[in-house]
CSV table of C-alpha atoms in Angstrom, one decimal:
chain,number,residue,atom,x,y,z
X,1,MET,CA,7.9,9.8,4.6
X,2,GLN,CA,4.4,9.5,3.2
X,3,THR,CA,2.8,6.2,3.6
X,4,ALA,CA,1.0,4.2,0.9
X,5,PHE,CA,-0.9,1.0,1.3
X,6,ARG,CA,-2.6,-0.8,-1.5
X,7,MET,CA,-3.7,-4.3,-2.1
X,8,VAL,CA,-3.9,-6.3,-5.3
X,9,THR,CA,-6.8,-8.6,-6.0
X,10,LEU,CA,-5.9,-11.4,-8.4
X,11,VAL,CA,-8.7,-12.9,-10.4
X,12,ILE,CA,-8.3,-15.7,-13.0
X,13,ALA,CA,-7.1,-13.4,-15.9
X,14,ALA,CA,-6.9,-9.9,-14.5
X,15,ALA,CA,-5.3,-7.9,-11.7
X,16,SER,CA,-6.6,-4.6,-10.4
X,17,VAL,CA,-4.8,-2.2,-8.0
X,18,LEU,CA,-7.0,-0.7,-5.3
X,19,GLY,CA,-5.9,2.6,-3.7
X,20,CYS,CA,-6.1,3.4,0.0
X,21,GLN,CA,-5.9,6.7,1.8
X,22,GLN,CA,-2.7,7.8,3.3
X,23,ASN,CA,-2.0,6.2,6.8
X,24,GLU,CA,-5.2,4.1,6.4
X,25,ARG,CA,-5.0,0.3,5.9
X,26,THR,CA,-7.8,-1.9,4.8
X,27,LEU,CA,-7.2,-5.6,5.8
X,28,PRO,CA,-8.2,-8.5,3.5
X,29,PRO,CA,-11.1,-10.7,4.4
X,30,ASN,CA,-10.4,-13.5,7.0
X,31,THR,CA,-7.5,-11.5,8.5
X,32,LEU,CA,-7.1,-11.9,12.2
X,33,THR,CA,-6.1,-9.1,14.6
X,34,ASP,CA,-5.2,-11.3,17.7
X,35,ASN,CA,-3.9,-14.8,17.3
X,36,SER,CA,-1.2,-14.6,20.0
X,37,GLY,CA,-2.6,-17.7,21.8
X,38,ASP,CA,-2.9,-19.9,18.7
X,39,ASP,CA,-0.4,-22.7,18.1
X,40,ALA,CA,0.9,-23.8,14.7
X,41,ARG,CA,-1.6,-26.6,14.3
X,42,VAL,CA,-4.6,-24.2,14.8
X,43,ILE,CA,-3.1,-21.7,12.3
X,44,LEU,CA,-2.3,-24.3,9.7
X,45,GLN,CA,-5.7,-25.8,10.0
X,46,ARG,CA,-7.2,-22.4,9.0
X,47,TYR,CA,-5.2,-22.6,5.8
X,48,ALA,CA,-6.1,-26.2,5.2
X,49,GLU,CA,-9.8,-25.6,5.6
X,50,ALA,CA,-9.6,-22.6,3.2
X,51,TRP,CA,-8.1,-24.8,0.4
X,52,ARG,CA,-10.4,-24.9,-2.7
X,53,GLY,CA,-8.5,-27.3,-4.9
X,54,ALA,CA,-9.1,-26.9,-8.6
X,55,GLN,CA,-10.8,-23.5,-8.0
X,56,GLU,CA,-7.3,-22.2,-7.1
X,57,ILE,CA,-4.9,-24.5,-9.0
X,58,GLU,CA,-5.3,-27.6,-11.2
X,59,LEU,CA,-3.8,-30.7,-9.5
X,60,THR,CA,-3.5,-34.1,-11.1
X,61,GLU,CA,-3.0,-35.8,-7.7
X,62,THR,CA,-3.0,-35.1,-4.0
X,63,VAL,CA,-0.1,-32.9,-3.0
X,64,VAL,CA,1.6,-33.3,0.4
X,65,LEU,CA,3.3,-30.4,2.2
X,66,GLY,CA,5.3,-30.6,5.4
X,67,PHE,CA,5.7,-27.9,8.1
X,68,GLU,CA,8.5,-27.5,10.6
X,69,ILE,CA,7.6,-24.7,13.0
X,70,ASP,CA,10.2,-23.6,15.7
X,71,GLY,CA,9.3,-22.1,19.0
X,72,ASP,CA,6.8,-22.5,21.8
X,73,GLY,CA,3.5,-23.5,20.1
X,74,GLY,CA,5.3,-24.9,17.0
X,75,GLY,CA,5.8,-28.4,16.0
X,76,GLU,CA,6.0,-30.7,13.0
X,77,TYR,CA,2.9,-31.3,10.7
X,78,HIS,CA,1.8,-32.2,7.2
X,79,VAL,CA,-1.2,-31.5,5.0
X,80,ALA,CA,-2.4,-33.5,2.1
X,81,LEU,CA,-4.1,-31.2,-0.4
X,82,PRO,CA,-6.7,-32.9,-2.5
X,83,SER,CA,-7.7,-31.7,-6.0
X,84,SER,CA,-11.0,-30.4,-4.6
X,85,GLY,CA,-12.4,-29.5,-1.1
X,86,SER,CA,-10.7,-28.6,2.1
X,87,ALA,CA,-7.8,-30.4,3.8
X,88,GLU,CA,-6.8,-31.5,7.3
X,89,VAL,CA,-3.6,-31.0,9.3
X,90,ALA,CA,-1.9,-34.2,10.5
X,91,ASP,CA,0.9,-34.6,13.1
X,92,GLY,CA,4.4,-35.2,12.1
X,93,LEU,CA,6.5,-34.6,9.0
X,94,PRO,CA,5.7,-36.7,6.0
X,95,GLU,CA,8.0,-39.7,5.5
X,96,SER,CA,7.7,-39.8,1.7
X,97,GLY,CA,5.6,-38.6,-1.2
X,98,TYR,CA,5.8,-34.9,-0.3
X,99,ILE,CA,6.7,-32.0,-2.5
X,100,ALA,CA,8.3,-29.7,0.1
X,101,VAL,CA,8.7,-29.0,3.8
X,102,TYR,CA,8.2,-25.4,5.0
X,103,THR,CA,10.3,-24.0,7.8
X,104,THR,CA,9.7,-21.0,9.9
X,105,ASP,CA,9.0,-20.0,13.6
X,106,ILE,CA,5.8,-19.6,15.4
X,107,ASP,CA,6.1,-15.8,15.7
X,108,PHE,CA,6.4,-15.4,11.9
X,109,LEU,CA,3.6,-17.9,11.2
X,110,ARG,CA,1.3,-15.8,13.4
X,111,ARG,CA,2.4,-12.7,11.3
X,112,LEU,CA,1.4,-14.5,8.1
X,113,ASP,CA,-1.9,-15.6,9.7
X,114,ARG,CA,-2.7,-12.0,10.7
X,115,GLY,CA,-2.0,-10.8,7.1
X,116,GLU,CA,0.9,-8.6,8.1
X,117,MET,CA,3.0,-9.9,5.1
X,118,SER,CA,2.2,-12.1,2.2
X,119,ALA,CA,3.8,-15.6,1.9
X,120,MET,CA,5.2,-14.6,-1.5
X,121,THR,CA,7.0,-11.7,0.1
X,122,ALA,CA,8.2,-14.0,2.9
X,123,ILE,CA,10.1,-16.3,0.5
X,124,GLY,CA,11.3,-13.5,-1.8
X,125,ARG,CA,15.1,-13.4,-2.4
X,126,ALA,CA,17.7,-12.4,-5.0
X,127,ARG,CA,19.4,-15.8,-4.7
X,128,MET,CA,18.2,-19.2,-3.5
X,129,THR,CA,20.9,-19.1,-0.8
X,130,ASP,CA,19.6,-15.9,0.8
X,131,PRO,CA,17.9,-16.3,4.2
X,132,THR,CA,14.2,-15.8,4.4
X,133,PRO,CA,11.7,-15.8,7.3
X,134,LEU,CA,9.7,-18.5,5.6
X,135,ASP,CA,11.7,-21.1,3.7
X,136,PHE,CA,11.2,-24.5,2.2
X,137,ARG,CA,13.3,-27.6,1.4
X,138,PHE,CA,12.8,-30.4,-1.1
X,139,PRO,CA,13.0,-34.1,-0.3
X,140,PRO,CA,16.5,-35.5,0.1
X,141,GLY,CA,18.2,-36.1,-3.3
X,142,PHE,CA,15.5,-34.3,-5.3
X,143,ARG,CA,16.8,-31.8,-7.8
X,144,PRO,CA,13.9,-29.6,-8.9
X,145,THR,CA,13.5,-28.6,-12.6
X,146,GLN,CA,12.5,-25.1,-13.4
X,147,GLU,CA,9.0,-26.5,-14.1
X,148,ALA,CA,8.8,-28.2,-10.7
X,149,LEU,CA,10.0,-25.0,-9.0
X,150,THR,CA,7.4,-22.9,-10.9
X,151,HIS,CA,4.7,-25.4,-9.8
X,152,LEU,CA,5.7,-25.1,-6.2
X,153,ILE,CA,5.7,-21.3,-6.2
X,154,ARG,CA,2.2,-21.4,-7.8
X,155,LEU,CA,1.1,-23.8,-5.1
X,156,HIS,CA,2.8,-21.7,-2.5
X,157,PHE,CA,0.8,-18.6,-3.5
X,158,HIS,CA,-2.6,-20.4,-3.4
X,159,PHE,CA,-2.1,-22.4,-0.2
X,160,TRP,CA,-0.9,-19.5,1.9
X,161,ASN,CA,-3.8,-17.2,0.8
X,162,ARG,CA,-7.1,-17.9,2.5
X,163,ASN,CA,-9.1,-15.1,0.7
X,164,TRP,CA,-11.3,-15.7,-2.2
X,165,PRO,CA,-10.8,-14.2,-4.6
X,166,GLU,CA,-7.2,-13.9,-3.5
X,167,VAL,CA,-6.0,-10.6,-2.1
X,168,ILE,CA,-2.4,-9.7,-1.6
X,169,PRO,CA,-1.5,-7.0,1.0
X,170,PHE,CA,1.5,-4.8,0.4
X,171,GLY,CA,2.9,-1.4,1.3
X,172,ASP,CA,5.0,0.1,4.1
X,173,GLY,CA,6.1,-2.5,6.6
X,174,MET,CA,4.9,-5.4,4.4
X,175,THR,CA,8.0,-5.7,2.3
X,176,ARG,CA,11.5,-7.3,2.5
X,177,LEU,CA,14.8,-6.0,1.1
X,178,VAL,CA,15.4,-7.9,-2.2
X,179,HIS,CA,17.9,-6.8,-4.9
X,180,GLY,CA,18.4,-3.6,-2.8
X,181,GLY,CA,14.8,-2.3,-2.6
X,182,ASN,CA,11.8,-3.0,-0.5
X,183,ALA,CA,9.9,-5.7,-2.4
X,184,ALA,CA,6.5,-7.3,-2.2
X,185,PRO,CA,6.0,-10.0,-4.9
X,186,PHE,CA,2.4,-10.3,-6.2
X,187,TYR,CA,2.2,-13.5,-8.3
X,188,TYR,CA,4.6,-15.8,-10.2
X,189,ASP,CA,3.8,-18.3,-12.9
X,190,GLN,CA,5.5,-19.8,-15.9
X,191,GLY,CA,6.8,-16.8,-18.0
X,192,LEU,CA,5.5,-14.2,-15.5
X,193,ARG,CA,6.8,-12.5,-12.3
X,194,THR,CA,5.0,-9.5,-10.8
X,195,SER,CA,6.1,-7.4,-7.8
X,196,TRP,CA,5.7,-4.0,-6.1
X,197,TYR,CA,8.9,-2.1,-5.2
X,198,GLN,CA,9.5,0.8,-2.9
X,199,LEU,CA,12.8,2.8,-3.0
X,200,GLU,CA,13.6,4.8,0.0
X,201,PRO,CA,16.3,7.5,-0.1
X,202,GLY,CA,19.7,5.9,-0.7
X,203,GLN,CA,18.4,2.5,-1.7
X,204,HIS,CA,19.8,1.0,-4.9
X,205,ILE,CA,18.3,-1.9,-6.9
X,206,ASN,CA,20.7,-4.1,-8.9
X,207,ALA,CA,23.8,-2.2,-7.6
X,208,GLU,CA,25.7,-5.5,-8.1
X,209,GLU,CA,26.7,-5.8,-11.7
X,210,ALA,CA,26.1,-9.6,-11.8
X,211,LEU,CA,22.3,-9.0,-11.2
X,212,GLN,CA,21.8,-6.2,-13.7
X,213,ALA,CA,20.6,-8.2,-16.7
X,214,ASN,CA,17.8,-10.8,-17.2
X,215,PRO,CA,17.3,-13.2,-20.1
X,216,PHE,CA,13.7,-11.9,-20.4
X,217,PRO,CA,12.0,-8.5,-20.8
X,218,SER,CA,11.0,-6.4,-17.8
X,219,LEU,CA,8.4,-3.6,-17.6
X,220,PHE,CA,8.9,-1.0,-14.8
X,221,ILE,CA,5.8,1.1,-14.1
X,222,MET,CA,6.4,4.2,-11.8
X,223,THR,CA,3.3,4.8,-9.7
X,224,ARG,CA,4.7,7.4,-7.3
X,225,GLY,CA,7.7,9.7,-6.7
X,226,SER,CA,10.8,9.8,-8.8
X,227,ILE,CA,14.0,7.7,-9.0
X,228,GLN,CA,17.2,7.5,-11.0
X,229,ALA,CA,17.9,4.8,-13.6
X,230,ARG,CA,20.8,3.6,-15.6
X,231,LEU,CA,19.7,1.6,-18.6
X,232,ASP,CA,22.2,0.2,-21.1
X,233,GLY,CA,24.7,2.8,-19.7
X,234,ALA,CA,22.4,5.8,-20.1
X,235,GLU,CA,21.3,7.6,-16.9
X,236,MET,CA,17.8,9.1,-16.7
X,237,THR,CA,15.2,10.2,-14.2
X,238,LEU,CA,11.9,8.2,-13.9
X,239,GLN,CA,8.9,9.6,-12.2
X,240,GLU,CA,5.2,8.9,-11.6
X,241,GLY,CA,3.5,8.3,-15.0
X,242,HIS,CA,6.5,6.8,-16.6
X,243,ALA,CA,6.8,3.2,-17.7
X,244,VAL,CA,10.0,1.8,-19.2
X,245,LEU,CA,10.4,-1.5,-21.0
X,246,VAL,CA,13.9,-3.1,-20.5
X,247,PRO,CA,14.6,-5.7,-23.2
X,248,ALA,CA,16.1,-9.1,-22.4
X,249,GLY,CA,19.8,-8.8,-21.8
X,250,MET,CA,19.9,-5.1,-21.1
X,251,LYS,CA,21.8,-4.0,-18.0
X,252,HIS,CA,19.6,-1.9,-15.7
X,253,GLU,CA,19.8,-0.5,-12.2
X,254,PHE,CA,17.6,1.9,-10.2
X,255,TRP,CA,18.3,4.1,-7.2
X,256,ALA,CA,16.8,6.9,-5.1
X,257,GLU,CA,19.0,9.9,-4.3
X,258,THR,CA,18.9,11.3,-0.7
X,259,ASN,CA,16.1,13.6,-1.8
X,260,GLN,CA,14.1,11.0,-3.7
X,261,TYR,CA,11.5,8.4,-3.0
X,262,GLY,CA,9.7,6.1,-5.5
X,263,GLU,CA,7.2,3.3,-5.9
X,264,LEU,CA,6.9,1.0,-8.9
X,265,VAL,CA,5.3,-2.1,-10.2
X,266,LEU,CA,7.6,-4.6,-11.9
X,267,ILE,CA,6.3,-7.1,-14.5
X,268,MET,CA,8.8,-9.6,-15.9
X,269,PHE,CA,7.6,-11.9,-18.6
X,270,GLY,CA,8.6,-14.2,-21.5
X,271,GLU,CA,10.6,-17.4,-21.7
X,272,GLY,CA,12.7,-18.0,-18.6
X,273,ALA,CA,10.8,-15.5,-16.4
């Protein structure tokens, strides 16, 4: 299969897709190639020191995050993120006043640190109950509103990205299987979700009928190859150069036949996205 690697640079109000040559990968700035000897505290401190506060996200008060890292070199830590300037890692889980505790193991934390997968991809899932290599939990008894969850996802994107402006690696080997296809989320915000999808032969997005309709519009932009689609019951072939707008409530599914391969950018938007 041909290999494609691209990276998306997100600036305040625009996103541009940068192409790379086949089988050639350009790593984002500040990406390490060997961190096998670094423990969790050292790695988390790199993220804390890269924090830029209001340059990345507006905060009305200091936000506390906890970290529970399994494995040799792991441990329990917390970081208080101020509204400006860098932060410091402290030992132990926060006792109170925290927004979330992240859980993972030391091997995957090192992968994130090396830039082998984005943290947005690491928590991507079709349902909140799906297992992920990087997960988070809320304080006991806390029931997050949609607004609180959106705020956490926004904070998640900015904390786990040390580049400035922020660069998101994606492509072969940097995705996870979500909704039946290889997914690499870019950025989520209130009323906006953006992702890159790869469909290998035989893969089927939204094969489960319960997942086939959204209460908001979706724009699917084919950037490479060809795939099959069933939209509102009508089957069609989509290929590079096609974009299709799926209205809110319309059933939709996409798949690659055994002789097909496709890549696409997904933009979901509007109230509820």
